[in-house]
Coordinates of C-alpha atoms and ligand atoms in Angstrom, one line a residue:
X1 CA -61.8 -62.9 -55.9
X2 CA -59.8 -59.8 -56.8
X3 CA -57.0 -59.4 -54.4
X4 CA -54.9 -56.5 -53.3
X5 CA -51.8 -57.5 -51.4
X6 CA -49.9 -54.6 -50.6
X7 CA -46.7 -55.1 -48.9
X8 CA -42.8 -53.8 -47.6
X9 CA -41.2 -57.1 -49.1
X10 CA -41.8 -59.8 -51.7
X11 CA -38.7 -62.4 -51.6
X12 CA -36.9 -62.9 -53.9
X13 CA -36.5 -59.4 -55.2
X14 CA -36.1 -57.6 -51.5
X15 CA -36.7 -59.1 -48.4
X16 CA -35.2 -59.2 -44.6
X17 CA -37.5 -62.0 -43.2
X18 CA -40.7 -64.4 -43.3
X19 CA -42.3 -61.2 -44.5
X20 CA -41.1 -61.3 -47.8
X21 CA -41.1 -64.8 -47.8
X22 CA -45.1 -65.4 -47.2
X23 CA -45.6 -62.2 -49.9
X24 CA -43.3 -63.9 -52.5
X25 CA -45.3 -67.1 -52.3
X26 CA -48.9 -67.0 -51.0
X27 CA -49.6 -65.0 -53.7
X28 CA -48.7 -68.2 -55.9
X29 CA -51.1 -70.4 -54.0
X30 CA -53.9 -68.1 -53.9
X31 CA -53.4 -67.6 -58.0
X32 CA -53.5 -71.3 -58.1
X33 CA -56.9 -71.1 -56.2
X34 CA -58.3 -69.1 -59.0
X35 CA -58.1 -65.7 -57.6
X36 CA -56.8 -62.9 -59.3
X37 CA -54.2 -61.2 -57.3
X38 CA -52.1 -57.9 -57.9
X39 CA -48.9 -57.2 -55.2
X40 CA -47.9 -53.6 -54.6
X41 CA -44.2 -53.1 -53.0
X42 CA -41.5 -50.2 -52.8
X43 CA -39.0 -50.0 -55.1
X44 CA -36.1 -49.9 -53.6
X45 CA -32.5 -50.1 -54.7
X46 CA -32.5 -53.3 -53.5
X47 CA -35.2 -54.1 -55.9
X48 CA -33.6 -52.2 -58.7
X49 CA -30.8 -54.3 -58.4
X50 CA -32.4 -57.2 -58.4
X51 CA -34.5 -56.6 -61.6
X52 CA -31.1 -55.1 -63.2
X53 CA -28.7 -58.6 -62.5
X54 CA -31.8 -60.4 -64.2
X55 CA -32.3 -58.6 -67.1
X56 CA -36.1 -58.1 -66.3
X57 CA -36.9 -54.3 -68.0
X58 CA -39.9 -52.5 -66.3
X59 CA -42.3 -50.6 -68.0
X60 CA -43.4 -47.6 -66.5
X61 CA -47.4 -47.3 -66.8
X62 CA -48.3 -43.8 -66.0
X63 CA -46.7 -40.6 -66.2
X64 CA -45.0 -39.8 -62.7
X65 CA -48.2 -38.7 -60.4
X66 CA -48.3 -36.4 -57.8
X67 CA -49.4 -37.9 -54.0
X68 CA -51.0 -35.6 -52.2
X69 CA -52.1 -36.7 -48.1
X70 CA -52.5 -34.4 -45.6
X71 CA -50.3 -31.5 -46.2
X72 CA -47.7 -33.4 -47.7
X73 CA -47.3 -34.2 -51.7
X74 CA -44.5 -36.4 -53.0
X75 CA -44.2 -37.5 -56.7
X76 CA -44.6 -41.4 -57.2
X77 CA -44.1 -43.3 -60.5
X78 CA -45.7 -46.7 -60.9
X79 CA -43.5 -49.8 -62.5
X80 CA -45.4 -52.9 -63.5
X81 CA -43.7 -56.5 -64.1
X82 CA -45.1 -59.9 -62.6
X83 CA -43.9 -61.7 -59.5
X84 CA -40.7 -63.7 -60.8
X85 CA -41.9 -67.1 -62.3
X86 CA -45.6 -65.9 -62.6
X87 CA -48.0 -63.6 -64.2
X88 CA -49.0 -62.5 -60.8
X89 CA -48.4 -58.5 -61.6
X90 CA -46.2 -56.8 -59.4
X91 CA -46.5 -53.1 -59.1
X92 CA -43.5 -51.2 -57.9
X93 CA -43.9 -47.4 -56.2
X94 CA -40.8 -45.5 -56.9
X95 CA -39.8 -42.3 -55.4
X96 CA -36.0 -41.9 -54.6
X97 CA -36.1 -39.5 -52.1
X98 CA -38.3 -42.4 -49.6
X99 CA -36.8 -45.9 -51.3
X100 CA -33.8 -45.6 -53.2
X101 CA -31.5 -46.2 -50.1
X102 CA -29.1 -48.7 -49.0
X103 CA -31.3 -50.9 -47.5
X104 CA -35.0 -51.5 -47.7
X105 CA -35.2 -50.1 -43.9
X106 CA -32.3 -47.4 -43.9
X107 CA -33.4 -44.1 -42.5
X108 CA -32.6 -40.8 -43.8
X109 CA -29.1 -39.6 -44.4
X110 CA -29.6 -37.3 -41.7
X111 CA -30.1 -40.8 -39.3
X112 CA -34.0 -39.2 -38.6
X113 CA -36.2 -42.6 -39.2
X114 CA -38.8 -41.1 -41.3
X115 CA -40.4 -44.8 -41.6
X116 CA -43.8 -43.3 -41.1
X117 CA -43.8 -41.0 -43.8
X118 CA -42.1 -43.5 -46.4
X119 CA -45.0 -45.7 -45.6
X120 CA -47.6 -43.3 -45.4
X121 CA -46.6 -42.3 -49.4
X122 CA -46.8 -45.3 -50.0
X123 CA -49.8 -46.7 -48.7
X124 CA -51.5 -43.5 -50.5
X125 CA -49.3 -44.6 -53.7
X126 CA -50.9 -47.9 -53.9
X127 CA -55.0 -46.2 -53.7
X128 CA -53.7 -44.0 -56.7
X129 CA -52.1 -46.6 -58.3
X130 CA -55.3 -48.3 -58.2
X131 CA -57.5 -45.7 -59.3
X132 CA -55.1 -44.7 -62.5
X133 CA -54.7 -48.7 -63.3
X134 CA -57.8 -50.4 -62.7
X135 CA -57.5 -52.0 -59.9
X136 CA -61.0 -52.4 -57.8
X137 CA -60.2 -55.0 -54.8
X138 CA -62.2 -57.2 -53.2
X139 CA -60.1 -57.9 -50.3
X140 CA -57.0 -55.7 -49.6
X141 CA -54.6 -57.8 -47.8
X142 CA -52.3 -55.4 -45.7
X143 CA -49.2 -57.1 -44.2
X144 CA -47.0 -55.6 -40.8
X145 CA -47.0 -51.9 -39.6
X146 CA -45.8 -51.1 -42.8
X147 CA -49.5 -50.9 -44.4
X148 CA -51.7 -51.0 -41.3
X149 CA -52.9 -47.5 -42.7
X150 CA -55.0 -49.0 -45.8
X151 CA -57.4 -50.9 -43.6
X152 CA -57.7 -47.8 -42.1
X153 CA -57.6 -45.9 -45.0
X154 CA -60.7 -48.0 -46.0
X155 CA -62.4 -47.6 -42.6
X156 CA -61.9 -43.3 -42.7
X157 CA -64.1 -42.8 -46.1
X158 CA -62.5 -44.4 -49.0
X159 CA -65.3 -47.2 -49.7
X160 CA -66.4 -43.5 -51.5
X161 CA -63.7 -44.0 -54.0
X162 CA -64.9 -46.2 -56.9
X163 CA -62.7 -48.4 -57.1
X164 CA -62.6 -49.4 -53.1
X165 CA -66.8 -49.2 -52.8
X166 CA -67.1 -53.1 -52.1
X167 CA -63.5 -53.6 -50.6
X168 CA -62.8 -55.2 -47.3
X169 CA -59.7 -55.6 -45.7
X170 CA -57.7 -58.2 -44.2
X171 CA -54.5 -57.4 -42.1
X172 CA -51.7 -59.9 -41.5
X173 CA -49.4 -59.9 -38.2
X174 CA -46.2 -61.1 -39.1
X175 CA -44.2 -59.7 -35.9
X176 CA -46.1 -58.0 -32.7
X177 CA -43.2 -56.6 -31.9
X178 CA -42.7 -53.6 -34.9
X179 CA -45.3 -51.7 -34.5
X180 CA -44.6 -48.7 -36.8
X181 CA -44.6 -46.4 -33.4
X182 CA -44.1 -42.3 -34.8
X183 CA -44.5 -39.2 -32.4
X184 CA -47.2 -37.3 -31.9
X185 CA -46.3 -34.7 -34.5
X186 CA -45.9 -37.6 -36.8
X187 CA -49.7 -37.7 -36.6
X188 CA -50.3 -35.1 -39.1
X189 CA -48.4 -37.0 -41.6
X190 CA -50.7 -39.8 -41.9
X191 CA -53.5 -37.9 -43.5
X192 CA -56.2 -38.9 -41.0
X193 CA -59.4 -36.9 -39.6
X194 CA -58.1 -35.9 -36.1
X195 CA -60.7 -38.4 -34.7
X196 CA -58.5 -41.2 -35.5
X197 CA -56.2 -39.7 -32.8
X198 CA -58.0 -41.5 -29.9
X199 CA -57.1 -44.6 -27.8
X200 CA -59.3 -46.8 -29.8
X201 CA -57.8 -45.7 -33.5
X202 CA -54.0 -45.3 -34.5
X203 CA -53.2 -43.3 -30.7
X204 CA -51.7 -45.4 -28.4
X205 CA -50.3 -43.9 -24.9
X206 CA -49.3 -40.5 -26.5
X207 CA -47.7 -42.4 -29.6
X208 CA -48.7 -42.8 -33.2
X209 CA -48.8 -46.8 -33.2
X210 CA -50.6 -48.2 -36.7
X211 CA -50.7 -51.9 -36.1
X212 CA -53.0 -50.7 -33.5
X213 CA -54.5 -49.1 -36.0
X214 CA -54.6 -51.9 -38.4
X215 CA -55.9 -54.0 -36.0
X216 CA -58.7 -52.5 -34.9
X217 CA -60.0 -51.7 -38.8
X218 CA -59.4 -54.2 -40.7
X219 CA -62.1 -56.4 -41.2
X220 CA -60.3 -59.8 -39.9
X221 CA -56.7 -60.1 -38.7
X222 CA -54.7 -63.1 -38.7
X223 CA -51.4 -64.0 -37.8
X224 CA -49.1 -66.5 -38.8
X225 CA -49.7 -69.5 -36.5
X226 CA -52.3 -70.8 -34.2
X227 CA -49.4 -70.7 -31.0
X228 CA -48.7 -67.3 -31.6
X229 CA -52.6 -66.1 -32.1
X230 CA -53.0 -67.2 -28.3
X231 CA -49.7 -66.2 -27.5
X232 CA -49.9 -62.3 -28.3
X233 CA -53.3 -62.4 -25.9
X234 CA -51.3 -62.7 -23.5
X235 CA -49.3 -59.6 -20.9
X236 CA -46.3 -61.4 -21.5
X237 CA -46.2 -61.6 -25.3
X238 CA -49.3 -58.6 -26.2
X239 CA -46.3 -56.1 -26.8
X240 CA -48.6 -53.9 -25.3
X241 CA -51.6 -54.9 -27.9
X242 CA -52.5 -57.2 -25.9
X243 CA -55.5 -56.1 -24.7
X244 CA -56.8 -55.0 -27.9
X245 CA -56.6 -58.6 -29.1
X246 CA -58.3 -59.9 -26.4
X247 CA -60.7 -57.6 -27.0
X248 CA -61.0 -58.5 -31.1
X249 CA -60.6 -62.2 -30.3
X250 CA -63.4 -62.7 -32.6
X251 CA -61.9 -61.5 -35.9
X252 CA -58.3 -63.0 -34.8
X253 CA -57.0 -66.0 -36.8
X254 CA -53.8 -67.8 -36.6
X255 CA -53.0 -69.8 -40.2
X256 CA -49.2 -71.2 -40.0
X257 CA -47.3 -70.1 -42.8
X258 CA -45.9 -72.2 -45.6
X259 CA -42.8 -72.6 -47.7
X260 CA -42.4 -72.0 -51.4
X261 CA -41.7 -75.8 -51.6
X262 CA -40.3 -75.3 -55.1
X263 CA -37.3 -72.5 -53.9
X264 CA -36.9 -74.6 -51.0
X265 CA -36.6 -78.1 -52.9
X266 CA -33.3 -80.0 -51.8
X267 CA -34.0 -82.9 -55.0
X268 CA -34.1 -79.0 -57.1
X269 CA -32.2 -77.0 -55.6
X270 CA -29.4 -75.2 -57.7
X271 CA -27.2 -73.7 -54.9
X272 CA -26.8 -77.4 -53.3
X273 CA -23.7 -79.9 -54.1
X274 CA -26.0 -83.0 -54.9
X275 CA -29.7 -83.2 -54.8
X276 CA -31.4 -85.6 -52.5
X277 CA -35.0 -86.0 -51.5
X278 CA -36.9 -88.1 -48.6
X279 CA -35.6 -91.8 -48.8
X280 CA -32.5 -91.1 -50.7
X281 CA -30.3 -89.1 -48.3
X282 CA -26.4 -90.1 -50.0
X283 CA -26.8 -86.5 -51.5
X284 CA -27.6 -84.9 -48.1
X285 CA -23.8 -86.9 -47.2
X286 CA -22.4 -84.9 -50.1
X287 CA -23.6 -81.9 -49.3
X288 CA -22.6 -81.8 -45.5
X289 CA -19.1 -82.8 -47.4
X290 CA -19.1 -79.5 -49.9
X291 CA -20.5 -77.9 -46.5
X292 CA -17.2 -78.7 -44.7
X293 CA -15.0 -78.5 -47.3
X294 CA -16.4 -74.8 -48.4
X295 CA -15.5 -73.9 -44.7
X296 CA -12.6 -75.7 -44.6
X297 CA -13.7 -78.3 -41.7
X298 CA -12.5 -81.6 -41.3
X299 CA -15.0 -84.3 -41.9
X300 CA -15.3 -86.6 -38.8
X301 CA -17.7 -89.8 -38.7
X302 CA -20.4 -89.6 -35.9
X303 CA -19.7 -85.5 -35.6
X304 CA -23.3 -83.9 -36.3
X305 CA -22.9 -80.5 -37.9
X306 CA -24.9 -77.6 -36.5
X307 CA -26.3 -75.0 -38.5
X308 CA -27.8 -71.9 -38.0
X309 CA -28.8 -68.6 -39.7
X310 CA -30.9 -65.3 -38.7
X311 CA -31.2 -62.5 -38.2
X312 CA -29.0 -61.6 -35.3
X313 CA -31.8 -60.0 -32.9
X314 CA -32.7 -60.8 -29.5
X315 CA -35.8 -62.4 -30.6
X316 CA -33.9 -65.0 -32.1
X317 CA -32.3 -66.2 -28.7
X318 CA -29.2 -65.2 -29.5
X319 CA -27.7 -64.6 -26.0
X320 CA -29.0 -68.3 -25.2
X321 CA -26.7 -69.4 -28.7
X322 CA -23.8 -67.7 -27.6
X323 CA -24.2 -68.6 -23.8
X324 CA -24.5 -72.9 -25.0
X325 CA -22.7 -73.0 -28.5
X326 CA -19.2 -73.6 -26.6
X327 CA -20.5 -76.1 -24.8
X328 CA -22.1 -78.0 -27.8
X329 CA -18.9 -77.5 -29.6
X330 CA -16.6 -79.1 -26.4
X331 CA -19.2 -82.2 -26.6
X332 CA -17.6 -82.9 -29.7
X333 CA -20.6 -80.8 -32.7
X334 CA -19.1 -78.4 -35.3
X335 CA -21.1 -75.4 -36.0
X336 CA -21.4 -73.2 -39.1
X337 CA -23.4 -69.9 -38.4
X338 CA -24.8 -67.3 -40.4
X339 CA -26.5 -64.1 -39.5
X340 CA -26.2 -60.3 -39.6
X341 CA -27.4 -57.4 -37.2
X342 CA -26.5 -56.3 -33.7
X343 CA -22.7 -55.4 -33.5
X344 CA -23.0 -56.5 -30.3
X345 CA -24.0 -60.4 -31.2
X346 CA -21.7 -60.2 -34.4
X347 CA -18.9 -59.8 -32.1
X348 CA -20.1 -62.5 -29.4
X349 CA -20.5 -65.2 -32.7
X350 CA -17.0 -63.9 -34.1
X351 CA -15.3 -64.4 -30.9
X352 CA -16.7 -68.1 -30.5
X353 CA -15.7 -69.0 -33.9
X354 CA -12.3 -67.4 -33.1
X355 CA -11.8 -69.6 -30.1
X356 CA -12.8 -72.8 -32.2
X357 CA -11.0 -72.7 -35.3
X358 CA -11.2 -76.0 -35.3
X359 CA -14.7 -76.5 -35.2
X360 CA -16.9 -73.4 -35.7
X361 CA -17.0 -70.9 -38.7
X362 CA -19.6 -67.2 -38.6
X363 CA -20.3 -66.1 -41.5
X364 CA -21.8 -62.3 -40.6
X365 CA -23.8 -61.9 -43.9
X366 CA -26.8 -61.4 -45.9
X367 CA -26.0 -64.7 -48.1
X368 CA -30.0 -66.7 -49.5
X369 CA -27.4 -69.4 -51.5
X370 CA -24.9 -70.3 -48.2
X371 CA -28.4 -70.2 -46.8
X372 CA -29.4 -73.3 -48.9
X373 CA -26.0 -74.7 -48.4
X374 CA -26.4 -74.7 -44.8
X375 CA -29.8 -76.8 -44.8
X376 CA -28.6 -78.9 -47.3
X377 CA -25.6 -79.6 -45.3
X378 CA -25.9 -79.3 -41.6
X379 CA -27.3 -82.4 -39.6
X380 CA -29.5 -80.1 -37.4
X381 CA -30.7 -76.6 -37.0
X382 CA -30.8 -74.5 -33.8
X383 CA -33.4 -72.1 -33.7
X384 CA -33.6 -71.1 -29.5
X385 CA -36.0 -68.0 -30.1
X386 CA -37.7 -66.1 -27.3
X387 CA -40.5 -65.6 -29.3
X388 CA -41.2 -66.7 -33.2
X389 CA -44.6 -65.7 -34.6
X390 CA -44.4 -68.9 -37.2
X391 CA -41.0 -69.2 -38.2
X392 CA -39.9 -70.0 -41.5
X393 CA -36.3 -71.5 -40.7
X394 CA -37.5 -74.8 -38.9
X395 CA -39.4 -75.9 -42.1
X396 CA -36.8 -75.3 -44.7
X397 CA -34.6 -77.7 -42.0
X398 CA -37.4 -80.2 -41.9
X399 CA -38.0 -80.4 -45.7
X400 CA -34.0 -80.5 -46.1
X401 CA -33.5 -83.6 -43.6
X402 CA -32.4 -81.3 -40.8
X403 CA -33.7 -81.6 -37.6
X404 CA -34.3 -78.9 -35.8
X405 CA -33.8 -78.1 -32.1
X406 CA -35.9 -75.1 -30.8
X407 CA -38.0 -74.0 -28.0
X408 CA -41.1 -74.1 -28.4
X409 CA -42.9 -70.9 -29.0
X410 CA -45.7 -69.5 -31.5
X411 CA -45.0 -71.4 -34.8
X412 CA -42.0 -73.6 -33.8
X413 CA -44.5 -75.2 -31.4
X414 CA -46.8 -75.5 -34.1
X415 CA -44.5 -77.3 -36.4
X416 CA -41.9 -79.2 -34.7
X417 CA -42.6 -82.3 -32.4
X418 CA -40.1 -82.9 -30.1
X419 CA -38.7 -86.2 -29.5
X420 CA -39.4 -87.9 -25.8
X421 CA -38.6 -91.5 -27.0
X422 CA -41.8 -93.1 -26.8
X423 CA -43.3 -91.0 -30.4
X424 CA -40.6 -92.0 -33.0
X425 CA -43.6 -92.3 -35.4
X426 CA -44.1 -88.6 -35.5
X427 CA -41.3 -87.0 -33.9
X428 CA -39.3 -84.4 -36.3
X429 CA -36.9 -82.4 -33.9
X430 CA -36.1 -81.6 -29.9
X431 CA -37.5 -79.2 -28.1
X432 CA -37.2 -76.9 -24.8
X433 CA -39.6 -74.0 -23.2
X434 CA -37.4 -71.9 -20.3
X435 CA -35.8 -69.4 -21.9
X436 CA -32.0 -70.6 -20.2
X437 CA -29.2 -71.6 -22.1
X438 CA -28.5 -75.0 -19.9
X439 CA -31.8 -76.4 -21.2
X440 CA -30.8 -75.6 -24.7
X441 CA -27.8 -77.0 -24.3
X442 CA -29.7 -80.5 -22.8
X443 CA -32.3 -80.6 -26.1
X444 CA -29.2 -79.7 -28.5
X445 CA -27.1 -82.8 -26.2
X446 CA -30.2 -85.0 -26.5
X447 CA -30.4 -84.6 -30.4
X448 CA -26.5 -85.0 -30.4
X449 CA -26.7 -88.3 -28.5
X450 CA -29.4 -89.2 -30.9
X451 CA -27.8 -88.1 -34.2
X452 CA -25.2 -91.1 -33.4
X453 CA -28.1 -93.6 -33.3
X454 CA -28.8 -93.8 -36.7
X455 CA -31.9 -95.9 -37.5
X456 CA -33.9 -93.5 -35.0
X457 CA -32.3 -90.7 -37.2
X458 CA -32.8 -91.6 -39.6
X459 CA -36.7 -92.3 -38.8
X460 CA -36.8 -88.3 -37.4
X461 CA -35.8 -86.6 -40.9
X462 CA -38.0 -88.7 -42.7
X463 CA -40.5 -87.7 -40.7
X464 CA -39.5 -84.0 -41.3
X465 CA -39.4 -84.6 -45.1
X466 CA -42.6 -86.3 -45.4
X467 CA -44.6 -83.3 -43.9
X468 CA -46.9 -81.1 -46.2
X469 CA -45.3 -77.7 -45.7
X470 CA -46.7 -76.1 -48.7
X471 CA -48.8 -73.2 -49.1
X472 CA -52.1 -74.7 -50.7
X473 CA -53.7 -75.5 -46.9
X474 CA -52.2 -71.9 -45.8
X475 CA -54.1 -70.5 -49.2
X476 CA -57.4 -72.5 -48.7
X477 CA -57.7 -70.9 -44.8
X478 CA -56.7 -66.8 -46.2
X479 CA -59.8 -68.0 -48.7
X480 CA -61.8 -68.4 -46.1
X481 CA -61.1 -65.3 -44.2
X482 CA -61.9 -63.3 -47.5
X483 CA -64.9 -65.1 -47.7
X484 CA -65.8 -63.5 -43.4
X485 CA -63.9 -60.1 -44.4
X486 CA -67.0 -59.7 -47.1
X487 CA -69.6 -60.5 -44.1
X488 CA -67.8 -58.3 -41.3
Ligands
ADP501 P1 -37.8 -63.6 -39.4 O1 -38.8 -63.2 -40.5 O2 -38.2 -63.3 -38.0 O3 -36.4 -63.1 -39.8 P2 -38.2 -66.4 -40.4 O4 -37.7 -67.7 -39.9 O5 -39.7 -66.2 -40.5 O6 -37.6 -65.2 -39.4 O7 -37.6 -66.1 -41.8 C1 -36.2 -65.9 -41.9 C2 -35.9 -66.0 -43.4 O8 -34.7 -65.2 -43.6 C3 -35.5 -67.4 -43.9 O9 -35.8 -67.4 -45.3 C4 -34.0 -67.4 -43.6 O10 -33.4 -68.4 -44.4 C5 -33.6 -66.0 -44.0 N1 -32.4 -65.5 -43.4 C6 -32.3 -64.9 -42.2 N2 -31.0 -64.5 -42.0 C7 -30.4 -64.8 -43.1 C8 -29.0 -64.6 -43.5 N3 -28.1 -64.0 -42.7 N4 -28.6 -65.0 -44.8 C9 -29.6 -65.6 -45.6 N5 -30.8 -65.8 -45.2 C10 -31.2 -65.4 -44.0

């Protein structure tokens, strides 16, 4: 099958979050599958930067080519290389006015968030791009708000265009909660017949929303695990969508995520102090040793190390981190944090760390290698989020011999199973459900308490490490929904 994926990230060369992480590596599985897949992304500094510190050159393929969508026109100029490791081509949109910023998501200089229109020209980049290259679909895989418009794109006439005449599409939730949300006005930007400003296309309560949009058009939706499918059907956790999803039930899927088990690979991994893999944990020792060392902790017998890294959002539980972690750290854990975002949670973290020089560092950082370090090297992994459509965090832990404590929502439900003491045989982490730091704290005491009893410890991370987290099961259910986008 000839697949489009068209997306805002694609780890390793720019990415903020899961995002980029399930568009840097499903791609791999589904090429493994046999099909024949092509990724479309920005070009962004970031990803200019990336490409330059590795020496990759990029050819450019056509001449620059004029965009033109609604009444706007804006030059774009295609780059072609292959997904790092592959020959998966990559296709890279460049305009500088609407990517080369500081960050992938940085609005305009002026601080207006023109989000909309830098995704707009690109999601009407990537049907030229196709047109001038070659490129007829079957499936176009849309990912996020960020290209919600190409399943509707497909829906408002382009099946007329050659090269999208038998294309379906199939659009990917990643996060509820961004739902590319633009003004009225912003309307006219997107290129659409007016009738697509209704309550059952991209208009939702006097907004421009697009997942909406995306949702409704694309052929099958699916979302990245089976806790957060039912979840987001729900008032509570809908983001307002919900009743559309209740509504489309029938075309909803939720297929957990998996991890590029070859980046994420502790017997591998080149940013770790010694390699160590399930049975043979004396390197995990080492690096929890480098680990302190690096941050200039003392090593102490029986004193489990806490790790955690995010981004610093209220989704990820923060305030329930900052409101428990002195605690944790007064019954005798260290901590080593890492995460950037929200002044307001940098400052909370800094202040902690501050107060426990002694046994807490915060990094505040964009950092992939500390990243590795820390799951080499912690003993367990908080991940408290309010809400966590699958979660990538708790299974690099697991595969590292970290056990994760986290409350169970959407994928972390999905993927970790708590301890109760009665299911050592298939128990991988602790859990908790209110959203309250105190019960945090209890699940992070109980692992602590167990971390000291080392046989049952020991029986947990093995348990972790011997779970298939790969992306080939992932791969084998997107194959299917292809298969029902061609029949819907
Ligand atoms: P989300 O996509 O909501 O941020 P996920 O758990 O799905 O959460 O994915 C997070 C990814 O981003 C993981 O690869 C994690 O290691 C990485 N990450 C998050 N914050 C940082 C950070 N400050 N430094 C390095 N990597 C980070």
């Amino acid at each position: 099958m000839k697949i489009l994926f068209a997306t805002a990230e694609v780890s390793p060369i720019a990415k903020t979050g899961g995002l980029g992480d399930v568009c840097g590596s499903l791609p791999k599985a589904l090429a493994k599958l046999g099909h024949d897949v092509t990724i479309f992304m920005p070009y962004y500094r970031e990803a200019h930067e990336w490409f330059a510190n590795n020496g990759v050159t990029l050819d450019e393929v056509v001449p620059p080519m004029y965009i033109n969508w609604g009444n706007w026109a804006a030059e774009a100029t295609y780059l072609r290389t292959t997904l790092p490791g592959t020959d998966i081509p990559l296709v890279l949109v460049a305009n500088d006015y609407f990517f080369n910023r500081p960050h992938i998501y940085s609005a305009r200089l002026d601080g207006y968030d023109d989000g909309i229109e830098r995704f707009s020209f690109f999601c009407r980049a990537i049907i030229r791009g196709c047109e001038l290259l070659g490129i007829a679909p079957d499936v176009v895989h849309a990912h996020d708000w960020h290209t919600a418009l190409l399943p509707i794109y497909l829906h408002s006439g382009l099946r007329g265009s050659e090269n999208f005449r038998g294309a379906r599409s199939v659009y990917t939730i990643h996060n509820l909660n961004y739902q590319g949300i633009g003004t009225r006005r912003q309307f006219a930007t997107l290129g659409l017949h007016s009738r697509y400003w209704a309550p059952d296309a991209v208009e939702h309560f006097g907004d421009v929303n697009l997942m909406k949009g995306g949702i409704i058009f694309a052929n099958q939706v699916t979302t990245v695990s089976p806790a957060y499918a039912k979840e987001i059907q729900t008032h509570e956790m809908g983001a307002g969508l919900d009743g559309i999803l209740r509504s489309l039930f029938f075309k909803l899927h939720g297929i957990l995520n998996g991890i590029d088990v070859h980046e994420w690979d502790p017997a591998e991994d080149p940013h770790i102090a010694s390699p160590f893999h399930l049975g043979h944990l004396a390197g995990k020792s080492l690096s929890k040793r480098a680990l302190l060392r690096e941050f200039k902790l003392t090593h102490k017998s029986r004193t489990p190390l806490l790790g955690f890294i995010s981004r610093l959002t209220d989704q990820k539980g923060i305030d329930l981190l900052i409101a428990a972690l002195p605690q944790m750290l007064a019954a005798g854990a260290q901590a080593v944090i890492l995460g950037s975002g929200e002044p307001r949670f940098e400052n909370a973290l800094l202040h902690i760390a501050a107060q426990h020089p002694d046994s807490c560092r915060v990094v505040i950082g964009f950092d992939n290698a500390l990243a590795h370090r820390i799951y080499a090297g912690a003993d367990i992994l908080l991940m408290p989020s309010i809400y966590e459509p699958c979660g990538l965090n708790q299974m690099y832990a697991l595969r590292y011999g970290t056990v994760p404590v986290v409350r169970l929502t959407g994928g972390l439900a999905d993927t970790v199973i708590p301890f109760n003491g009665a299911n050592l045989d298939t128990a991988n982490g602790f859990g908790f459900i209110a959203v309250n730091p105190a019960d945090f704290y209890t699940a992070t005491w109980l692992a602590m308490l167990n971390y000291r009893e080392s046989k049952a410890w020991r029986q947990l991370q093995d348990n972790g490490m011997a779970a298939d987290l790969s992306w080939e099961r992932s791969a084998r259910e997107y194959e299917t929904i292809y298969h029902r986008a061609q029949f819907s």
